[in-house]
Short mmCIF file of C-alpha atoms in Angstrom, two decimals:
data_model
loop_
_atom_site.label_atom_id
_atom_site.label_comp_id
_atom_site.label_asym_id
_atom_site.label_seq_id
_atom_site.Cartn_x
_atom_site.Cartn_y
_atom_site.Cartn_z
CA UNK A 325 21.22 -29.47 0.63
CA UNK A 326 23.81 -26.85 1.52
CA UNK A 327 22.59 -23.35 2.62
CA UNK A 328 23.81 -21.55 -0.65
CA UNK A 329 22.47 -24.54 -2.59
CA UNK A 330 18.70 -23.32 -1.25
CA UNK A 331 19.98 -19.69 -1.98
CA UNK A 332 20.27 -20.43 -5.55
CA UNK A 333 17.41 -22.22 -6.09
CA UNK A 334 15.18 -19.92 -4.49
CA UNK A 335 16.44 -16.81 -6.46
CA UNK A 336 16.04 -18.97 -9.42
CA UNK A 337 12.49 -19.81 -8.67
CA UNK A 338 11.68 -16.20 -7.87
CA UNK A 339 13.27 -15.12 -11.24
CA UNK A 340 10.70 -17.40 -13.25
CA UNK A 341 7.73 -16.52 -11.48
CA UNK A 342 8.89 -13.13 -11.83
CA UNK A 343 8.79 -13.71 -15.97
CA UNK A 344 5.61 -16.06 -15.83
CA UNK A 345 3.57 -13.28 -14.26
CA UNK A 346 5.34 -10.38 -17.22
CA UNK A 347 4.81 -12.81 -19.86
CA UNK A 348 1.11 -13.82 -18.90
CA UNK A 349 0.48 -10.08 -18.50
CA UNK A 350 2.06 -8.95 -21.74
CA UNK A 351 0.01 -11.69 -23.71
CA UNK A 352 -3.42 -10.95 -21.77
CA UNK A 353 -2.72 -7.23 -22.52
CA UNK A 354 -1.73 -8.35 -26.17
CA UNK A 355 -5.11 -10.42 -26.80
CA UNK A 356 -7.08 -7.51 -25.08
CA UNK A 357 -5.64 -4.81 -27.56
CA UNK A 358 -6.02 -6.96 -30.79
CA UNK A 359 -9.66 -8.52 -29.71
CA UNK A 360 -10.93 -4.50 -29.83
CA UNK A 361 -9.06 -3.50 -33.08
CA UNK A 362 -11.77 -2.12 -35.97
CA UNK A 363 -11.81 -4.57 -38.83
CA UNK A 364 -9.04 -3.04 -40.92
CA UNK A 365 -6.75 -3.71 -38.46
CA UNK A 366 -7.86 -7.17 -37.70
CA UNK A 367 -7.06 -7.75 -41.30
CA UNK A 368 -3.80 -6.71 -41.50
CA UNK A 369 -2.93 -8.35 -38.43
CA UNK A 370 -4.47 -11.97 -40.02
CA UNK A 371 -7.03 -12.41 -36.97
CA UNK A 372 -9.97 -12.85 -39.59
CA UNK A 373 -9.01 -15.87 -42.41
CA UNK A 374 -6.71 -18.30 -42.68
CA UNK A 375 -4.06 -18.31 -40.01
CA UNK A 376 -7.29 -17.04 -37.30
CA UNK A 377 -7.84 -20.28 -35.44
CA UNK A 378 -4.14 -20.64 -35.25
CA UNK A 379 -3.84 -17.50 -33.57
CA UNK A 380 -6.37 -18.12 -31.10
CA UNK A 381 -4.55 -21.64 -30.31
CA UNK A 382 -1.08 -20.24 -29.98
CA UNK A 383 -2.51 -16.78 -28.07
CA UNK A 384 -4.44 -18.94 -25.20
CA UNK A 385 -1.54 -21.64 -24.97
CA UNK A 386 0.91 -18.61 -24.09
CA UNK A 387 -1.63 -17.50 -21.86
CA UNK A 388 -2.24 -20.94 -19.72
CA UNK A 389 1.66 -21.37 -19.69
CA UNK A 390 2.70 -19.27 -17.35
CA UNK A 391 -0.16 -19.01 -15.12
CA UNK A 392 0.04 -23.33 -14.49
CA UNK A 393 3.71 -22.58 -13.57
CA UNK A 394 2.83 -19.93 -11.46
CA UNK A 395 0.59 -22.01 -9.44
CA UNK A 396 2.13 -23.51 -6.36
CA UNK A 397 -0.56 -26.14 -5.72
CA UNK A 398 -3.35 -28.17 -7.78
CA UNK A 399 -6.53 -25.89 -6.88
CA UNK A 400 -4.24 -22.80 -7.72
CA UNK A 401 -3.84 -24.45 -10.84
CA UNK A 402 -7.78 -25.06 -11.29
CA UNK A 403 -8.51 -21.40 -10.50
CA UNK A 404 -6.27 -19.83 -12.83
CA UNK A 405 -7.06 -22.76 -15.82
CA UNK A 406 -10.95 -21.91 -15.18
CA UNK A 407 -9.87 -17.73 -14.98
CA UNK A 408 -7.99 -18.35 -18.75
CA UNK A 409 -11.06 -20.02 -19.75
CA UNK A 410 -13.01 -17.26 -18.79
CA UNK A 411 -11.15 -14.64 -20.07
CA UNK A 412 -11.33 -16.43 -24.06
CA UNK A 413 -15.32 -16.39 -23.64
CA UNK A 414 -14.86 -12.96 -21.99
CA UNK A 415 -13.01 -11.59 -24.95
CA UNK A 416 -15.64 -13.14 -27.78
CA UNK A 417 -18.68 -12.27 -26.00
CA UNK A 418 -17.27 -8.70 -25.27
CA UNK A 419 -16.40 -8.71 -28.80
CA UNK A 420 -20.00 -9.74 -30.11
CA UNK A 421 -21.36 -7.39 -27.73
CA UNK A 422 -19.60 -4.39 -28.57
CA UNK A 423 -19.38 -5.06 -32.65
CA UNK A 424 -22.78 -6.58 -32.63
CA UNK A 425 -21.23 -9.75 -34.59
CA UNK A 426 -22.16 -13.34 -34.77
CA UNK A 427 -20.54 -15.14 -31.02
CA UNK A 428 -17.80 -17.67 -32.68
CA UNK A 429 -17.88 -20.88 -30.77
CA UNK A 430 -15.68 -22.35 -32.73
CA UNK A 431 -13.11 -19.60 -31.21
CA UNK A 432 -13.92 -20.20 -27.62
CA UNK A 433 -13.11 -23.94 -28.38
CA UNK A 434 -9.89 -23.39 -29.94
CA UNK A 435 -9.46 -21.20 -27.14
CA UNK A 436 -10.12 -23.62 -24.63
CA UNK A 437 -8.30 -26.02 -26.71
CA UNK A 438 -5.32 -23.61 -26.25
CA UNK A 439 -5.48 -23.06 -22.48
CA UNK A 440 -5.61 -27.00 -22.19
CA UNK A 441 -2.68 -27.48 -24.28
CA UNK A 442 -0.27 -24.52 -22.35
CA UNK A 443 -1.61 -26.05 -19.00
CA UNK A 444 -0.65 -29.75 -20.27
CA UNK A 445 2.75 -27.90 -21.63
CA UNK A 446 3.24 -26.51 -18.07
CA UNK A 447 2.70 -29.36 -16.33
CA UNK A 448 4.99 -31.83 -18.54
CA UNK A 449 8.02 -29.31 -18.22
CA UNK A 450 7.72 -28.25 -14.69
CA UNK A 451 10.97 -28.70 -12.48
CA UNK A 452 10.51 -31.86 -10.30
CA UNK A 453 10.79 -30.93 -6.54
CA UNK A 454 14.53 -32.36 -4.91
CA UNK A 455 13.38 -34.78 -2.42
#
């Protein structure tokens, strides 16, 4: 592979990490704000009722996207998986602690159901490595 071949390649590389890490940072940032909204404004915003579990799904799958193609090697990839997991029980306990509501498990399994599916997502889409 020619020197200006590599060039390329590694700017492009850079350039995607560079947007996983804004995008995964922008969405945990996004799911913090909304998680801590007073009711009315979870209303209008449809993260109570019918579109709610589809919001969690999409939310953590945006999440676990970027962050499995930001990993370099397998463990990487374990560490940041387990840290997505962590932060969707982190947000609904928080959430039940602070609001003194009833802790939905049915939301930290559609989260985890999300992080899966945007880690699976990652992983199916990744660039193969030139050999």
């Amino acid at each position: 592979m020619s020197v200006s071949k590599q060039s390329v390649l590694a700017r492009r590389s850079r350039r995607e990490r560079t947007i996983s890490i804004v995008l995964a940072c922008l969405v945990v940032t996004g799911i913090a704000v909304v998680s801590f909204l007073p009711g009315d404004g979870k209303e209008v915003l449809h993260t109570r009722g019918r579109f709610h579990s589809w919001g969690h799904l999409i939310a953590f799958g945006i999440v676990a996207f970027p962050l499995a193609r930001l990993a370099r090697s397998t463990r990487a990839r374990l560490l940041l998986f387990a840290a997505a997991l962590i932060f969707g029980f982190g947000i609904e306990f928080a959430e039940h602690a602070i609001y003194h509501s009833v802790l939905e498990w049915k939301d930290i399994l559609v989260d985890a159901i999300g992080v899966t599916c945007g880690t699976l997502m990652a992983l199916v889409t990744a660039p193969r490595e030139a050999s």
